[in-house]
XYZ file of C-alpha atoms in Angstrom:
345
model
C -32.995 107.804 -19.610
C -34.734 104.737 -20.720
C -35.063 101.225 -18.860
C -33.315 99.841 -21.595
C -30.123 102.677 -22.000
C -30.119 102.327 -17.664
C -30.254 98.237 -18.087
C -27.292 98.456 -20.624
C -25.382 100.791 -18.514
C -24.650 98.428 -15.586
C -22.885 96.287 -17.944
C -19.869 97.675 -18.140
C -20.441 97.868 -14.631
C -20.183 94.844 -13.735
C -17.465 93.477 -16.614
C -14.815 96.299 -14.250
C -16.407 94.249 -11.684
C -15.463 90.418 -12.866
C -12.145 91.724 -14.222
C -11.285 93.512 -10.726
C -12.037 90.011 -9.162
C -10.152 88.432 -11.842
C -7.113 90.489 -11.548
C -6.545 89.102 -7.937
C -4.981 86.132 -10.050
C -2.861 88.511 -11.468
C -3.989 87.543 -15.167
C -1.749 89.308 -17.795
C -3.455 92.532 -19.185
C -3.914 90.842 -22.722
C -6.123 88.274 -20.667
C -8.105 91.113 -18.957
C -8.515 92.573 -22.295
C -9.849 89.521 -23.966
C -12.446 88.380 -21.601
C -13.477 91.974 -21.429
C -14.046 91.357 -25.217
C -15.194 88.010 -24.982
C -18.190 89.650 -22.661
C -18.868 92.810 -24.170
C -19.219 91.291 -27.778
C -21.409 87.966 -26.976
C -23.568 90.589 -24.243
C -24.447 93.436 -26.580
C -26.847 93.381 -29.395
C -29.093 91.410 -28.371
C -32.859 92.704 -27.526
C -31.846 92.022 -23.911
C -36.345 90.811 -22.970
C -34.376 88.228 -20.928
C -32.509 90.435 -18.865
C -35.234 93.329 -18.729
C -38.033 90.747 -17.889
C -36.201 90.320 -14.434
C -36.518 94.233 -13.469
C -40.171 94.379 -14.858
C -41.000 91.295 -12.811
C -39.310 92.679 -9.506
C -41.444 95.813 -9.938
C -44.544 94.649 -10.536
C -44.329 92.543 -8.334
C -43.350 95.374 -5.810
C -45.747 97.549 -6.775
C -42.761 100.012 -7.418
C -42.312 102.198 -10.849
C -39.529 103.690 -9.835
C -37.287 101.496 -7.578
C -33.834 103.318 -5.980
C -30.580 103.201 -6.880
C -29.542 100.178 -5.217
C -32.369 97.699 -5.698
C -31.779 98.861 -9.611
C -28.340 97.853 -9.938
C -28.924 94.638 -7.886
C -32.206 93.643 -9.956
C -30.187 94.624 -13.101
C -27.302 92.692 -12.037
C -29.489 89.758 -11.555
C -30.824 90.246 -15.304
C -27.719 90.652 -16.619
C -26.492 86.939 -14.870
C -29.431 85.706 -16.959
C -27.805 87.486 -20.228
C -24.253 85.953 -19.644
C -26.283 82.573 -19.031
C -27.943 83.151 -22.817
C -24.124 84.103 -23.832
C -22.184 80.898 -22.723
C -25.272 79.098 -24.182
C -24.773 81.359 -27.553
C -20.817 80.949 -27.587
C -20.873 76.936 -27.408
C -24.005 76.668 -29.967
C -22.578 78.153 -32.748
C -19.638 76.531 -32.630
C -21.882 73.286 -32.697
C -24.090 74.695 -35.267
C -20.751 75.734 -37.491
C -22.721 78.993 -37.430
C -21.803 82.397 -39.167
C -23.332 85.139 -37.658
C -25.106 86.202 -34.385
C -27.069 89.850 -33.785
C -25.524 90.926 -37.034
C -21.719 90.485 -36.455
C -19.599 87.420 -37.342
C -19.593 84.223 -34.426
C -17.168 84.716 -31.713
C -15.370 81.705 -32.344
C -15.702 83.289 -36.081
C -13.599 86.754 -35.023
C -10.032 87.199 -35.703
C -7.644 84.791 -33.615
C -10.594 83.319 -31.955
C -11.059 79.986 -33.320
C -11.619 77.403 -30.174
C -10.298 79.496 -27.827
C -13.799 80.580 -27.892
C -14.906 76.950 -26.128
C -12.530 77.785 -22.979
C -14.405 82.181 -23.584
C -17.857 79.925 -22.643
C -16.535 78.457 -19.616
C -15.218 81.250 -18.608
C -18.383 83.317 -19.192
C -20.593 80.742 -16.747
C -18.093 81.357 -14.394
C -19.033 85.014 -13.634
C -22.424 84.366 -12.912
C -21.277 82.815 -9.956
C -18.664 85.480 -9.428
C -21.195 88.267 -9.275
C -24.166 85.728 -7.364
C -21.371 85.915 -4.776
C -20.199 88.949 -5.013
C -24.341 91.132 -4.437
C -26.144 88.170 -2.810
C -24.171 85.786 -0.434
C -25.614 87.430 2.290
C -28.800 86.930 1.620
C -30.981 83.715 2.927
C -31.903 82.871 -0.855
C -27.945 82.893 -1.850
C -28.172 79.096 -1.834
C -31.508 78.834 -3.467
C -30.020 81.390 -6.620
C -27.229 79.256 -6.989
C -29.013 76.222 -7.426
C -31.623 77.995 -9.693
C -28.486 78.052 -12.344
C -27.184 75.012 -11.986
C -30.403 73.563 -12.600
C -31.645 76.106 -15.546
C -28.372 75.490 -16.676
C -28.453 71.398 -16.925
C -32.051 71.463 -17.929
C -31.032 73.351 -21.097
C -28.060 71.949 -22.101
C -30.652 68.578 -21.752
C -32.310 70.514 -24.261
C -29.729 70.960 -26.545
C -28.573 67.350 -26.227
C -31.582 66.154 -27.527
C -31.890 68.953 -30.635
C -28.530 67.635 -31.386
C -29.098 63.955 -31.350
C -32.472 64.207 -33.302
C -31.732 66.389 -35.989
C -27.390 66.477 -36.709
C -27.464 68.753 -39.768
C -24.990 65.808 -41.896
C -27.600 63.225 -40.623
C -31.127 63.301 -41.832
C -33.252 61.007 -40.433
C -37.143 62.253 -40.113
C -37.559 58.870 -38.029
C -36.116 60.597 -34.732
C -38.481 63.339 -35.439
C -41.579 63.854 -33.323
C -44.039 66.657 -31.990
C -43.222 64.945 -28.821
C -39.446 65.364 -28.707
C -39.956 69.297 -30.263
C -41.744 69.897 -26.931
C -39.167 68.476 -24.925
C -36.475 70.389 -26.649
C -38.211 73.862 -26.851
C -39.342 73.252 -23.100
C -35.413 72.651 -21.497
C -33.669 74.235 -24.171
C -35.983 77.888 -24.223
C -38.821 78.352 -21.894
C -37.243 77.647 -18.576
C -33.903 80.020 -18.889
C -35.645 82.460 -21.554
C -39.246 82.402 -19.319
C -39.240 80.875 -16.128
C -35.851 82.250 -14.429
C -36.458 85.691 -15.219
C -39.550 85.724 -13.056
C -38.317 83.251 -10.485
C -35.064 85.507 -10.129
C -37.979 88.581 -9.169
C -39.675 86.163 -6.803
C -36.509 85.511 -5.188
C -35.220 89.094 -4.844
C -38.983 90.304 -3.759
C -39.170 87.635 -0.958
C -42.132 86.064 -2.961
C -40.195 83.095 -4.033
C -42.903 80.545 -2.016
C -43.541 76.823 -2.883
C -46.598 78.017 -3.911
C -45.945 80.766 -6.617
C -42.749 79.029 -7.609
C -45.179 76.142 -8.622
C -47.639 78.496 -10.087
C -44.273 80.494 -11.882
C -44.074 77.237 -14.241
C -47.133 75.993 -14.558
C -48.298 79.489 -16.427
C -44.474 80.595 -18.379
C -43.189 76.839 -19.248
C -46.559 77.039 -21.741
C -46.165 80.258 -22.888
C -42.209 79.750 -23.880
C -43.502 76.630 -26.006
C -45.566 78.577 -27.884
C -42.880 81.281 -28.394
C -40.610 79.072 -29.813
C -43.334 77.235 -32.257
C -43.822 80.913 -33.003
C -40.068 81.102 -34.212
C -40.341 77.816 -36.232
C -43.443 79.512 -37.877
C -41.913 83.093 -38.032
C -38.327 81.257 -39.553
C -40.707 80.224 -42.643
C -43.445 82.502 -43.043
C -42.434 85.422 -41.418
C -41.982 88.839 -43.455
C -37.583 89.149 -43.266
C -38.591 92.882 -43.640
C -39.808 92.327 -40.129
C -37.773 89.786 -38.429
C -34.452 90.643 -40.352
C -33.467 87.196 -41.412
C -34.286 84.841 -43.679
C -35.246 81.305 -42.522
C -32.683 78.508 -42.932
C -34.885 75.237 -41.099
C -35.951 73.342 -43.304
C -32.279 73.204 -45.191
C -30.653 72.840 -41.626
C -32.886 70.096 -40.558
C -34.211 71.767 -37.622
C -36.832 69.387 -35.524
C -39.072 72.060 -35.729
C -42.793 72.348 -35.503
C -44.039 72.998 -38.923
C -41.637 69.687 -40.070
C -43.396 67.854 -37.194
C -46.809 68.917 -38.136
C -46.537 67.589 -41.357
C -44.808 64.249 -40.967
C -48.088 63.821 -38.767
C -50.614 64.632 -41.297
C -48.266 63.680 -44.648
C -49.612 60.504 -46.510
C -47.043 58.088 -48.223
C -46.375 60.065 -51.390
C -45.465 63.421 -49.256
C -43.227 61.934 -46.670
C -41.249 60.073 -49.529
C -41.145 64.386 -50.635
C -39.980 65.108 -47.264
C -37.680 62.703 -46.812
C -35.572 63.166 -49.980
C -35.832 66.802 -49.518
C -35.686 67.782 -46.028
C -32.307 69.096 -44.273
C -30.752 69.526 -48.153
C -28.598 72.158 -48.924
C -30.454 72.881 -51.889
C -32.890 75.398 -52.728
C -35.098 73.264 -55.422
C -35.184 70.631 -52.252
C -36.115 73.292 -49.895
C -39.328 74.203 -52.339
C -40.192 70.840 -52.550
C -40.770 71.005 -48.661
C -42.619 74.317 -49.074
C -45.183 73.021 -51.462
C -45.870 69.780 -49.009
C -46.045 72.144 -46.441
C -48.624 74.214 -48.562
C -50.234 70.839 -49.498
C -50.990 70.117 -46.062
C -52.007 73.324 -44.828
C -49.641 73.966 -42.202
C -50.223 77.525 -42.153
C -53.741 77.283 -41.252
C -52.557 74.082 -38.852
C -50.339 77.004 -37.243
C -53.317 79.827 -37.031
C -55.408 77.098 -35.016
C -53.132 76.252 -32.685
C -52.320 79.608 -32.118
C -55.608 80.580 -30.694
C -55.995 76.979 -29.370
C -52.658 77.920 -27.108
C -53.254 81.223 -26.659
C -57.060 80.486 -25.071
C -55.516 78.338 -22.627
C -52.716 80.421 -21.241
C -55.034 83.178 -21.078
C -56.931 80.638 -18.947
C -54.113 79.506 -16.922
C -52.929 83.538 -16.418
C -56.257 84.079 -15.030
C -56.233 80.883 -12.385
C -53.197 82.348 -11.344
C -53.410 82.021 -7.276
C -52.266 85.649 -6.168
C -52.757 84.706 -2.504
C -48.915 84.490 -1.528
C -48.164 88.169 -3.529
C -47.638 86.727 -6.560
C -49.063 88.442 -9.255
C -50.974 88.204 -12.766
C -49.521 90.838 -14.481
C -46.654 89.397 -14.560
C -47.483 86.391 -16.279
C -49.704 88.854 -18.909
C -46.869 91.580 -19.659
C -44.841 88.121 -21.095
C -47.802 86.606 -23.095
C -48.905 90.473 -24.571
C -45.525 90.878 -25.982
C -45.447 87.904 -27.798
C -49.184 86.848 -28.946
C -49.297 87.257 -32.642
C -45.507 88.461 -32.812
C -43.980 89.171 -35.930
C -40.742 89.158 -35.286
């Protein structure tokens, strides 16, 4: 059996789990039934990297390739808390992004008798994070320490989100509020600290590694490297191959505060931003084009190319002043970066 098949296993697992706690209300069996729904449909489909980042971490970081039974299913659980984090996040931004689909299948609040019941699904699904935290670690020293770790991942990216929203409202265009200043603060609280840095902090924690010291070390080296995964997204979400990434970019008509619209504004003289503000965020194809030929004007894909390497040089730099003194270890700061450098999809 794979990692992945055993990782996706223990979540059925642990929705009997919630909805055994749960019944101890004594919730009517069409309310057992939806959550159950609610968590297997906004769970699944995804490629999980979050969740199976936390058992890589944990081993390497043991030294372990095979770990037993029980330190599986509680490493896995811990992954999994990090996928029903992504999932409350996922639930509540489509419905602010009036989005269609996610992983292929219609919105949650988008299935049948949904609607905005799916706000109260969200809530609901933050809630068993701290179910389960209870349930497999409250009697361990670092209880309190997890517990805080997602209240604080959690506030720092909805932070994140607050300030994508307020910049760039997709009935709003206003390129003033851009800036390559507020992209980093947005793609730093709203990505690389739940998608990067909790994974691996989670494995600290569980290991008994979780010092000051590599805690510190933990963000200096992923915080970086989720920035440059999510400029890799902006880049991918326009010049990416949709034979590869299996979607066709919608930024530049959704007004995304993106990096490649950042870029630009920087380097666009007065005739191109008049292009790029008259076109940018339209519902229009012909506008859309008009952005793609400033952005081929300017060079942004070459702009992109160099600060790929630029970025890349220095986290390989920062991997390998990684202080391994308290058990911490390089690897896995290099099995994240690896996956992604030069990602297509």
């Amino acid at each position: 059996m794979s990692s992945i098949t055993a990782f996706e296993n223990v979540l059925p697992e642990i929705i009997d789990e919630i909805l055994t706690e749960i019944s101890e209300t004594n919730l009517p069996d069409n309310g057992k039934e939806w959550i159950k729904q609610a968590l297997t449909h906004n769970c699944m489909g995804g490629k999980l990297n979050r969740g199976l980042s936390v058992l890589n971490s944990y081993q390497i970081l043991t030294a372990q390739k095979e770990l037993s039974a029980e330190e599986f299913k509680r490493a896995a659980v811990l992954g999994w808390l990090v996928e029903l984090l992504q999932a409350f996040f996922l639930v509540a931004d489509d419905i602010m992004d009036a989005s269609h689909t996610r992983r292929g299948q219609p919105c949650w609040y988008r299935m049948p008798d949904v609607g905005m019941v799916a706000i109260n699904d969200a809530f609901i699904i933050e809630s068993t994070i701290y179910m389960l935290l209870k349930k497999y670690f409250k009697s361990e020293k670092y209880y309190v320490d997890l517990v805080e770790l997602f209240h604080e991942i959690t506030l720092f990216t909805e932070l994140g989100q607050l300030v994508d929203l307020i910049t760039a409202p997709e009935d709003n265009v206003d390129l003033s509020k851009f800036s390559l200043d507020k992209h980093t603060y947005i793609v730093t609280y709203k990505t690389a600290y739940y998608s990067f840095y909790l994974p691996v902090v989670l494995a600290l924690h569980m290991a008994g590694k979780a010092s000051k010291t590599n805690l510190s070390e933990a963000k200096r080296v992923l915080i970086p490297i989720g920035v440059y995964f999510q400029v890799q997204d902006d880049y991918l979400d326009l010049y990416g191959d949709p034979k590869i990434t299996g979607k066709i970019g919608t930024d530049i008509q959704d007004n995304k505060c993106g990096w490649l619209i950042n870029v630009a504004l920087e380097l666009a003289n007065a005739e191109d931003r008049a292009v790029l503000d008259a076109n940018y965020g339209r519902k229009d194809p012909k506008c859309e084009q008009k952005v793609k030929d400033v952005y081929t004007k300017l060079d942004i894909k070459s702009k992109y190319h160099d600060y790929e390497e630029s970025v890349a040089n220095d986290i390989r730099n920062q991997i390998a002043a990684t202080d391994e003194s308290e058990g911490l270890k390089k690897e896995v700061f290099s099995v994240f970066f690896d996956k992604i450098y030069k990602r297509q999809k």
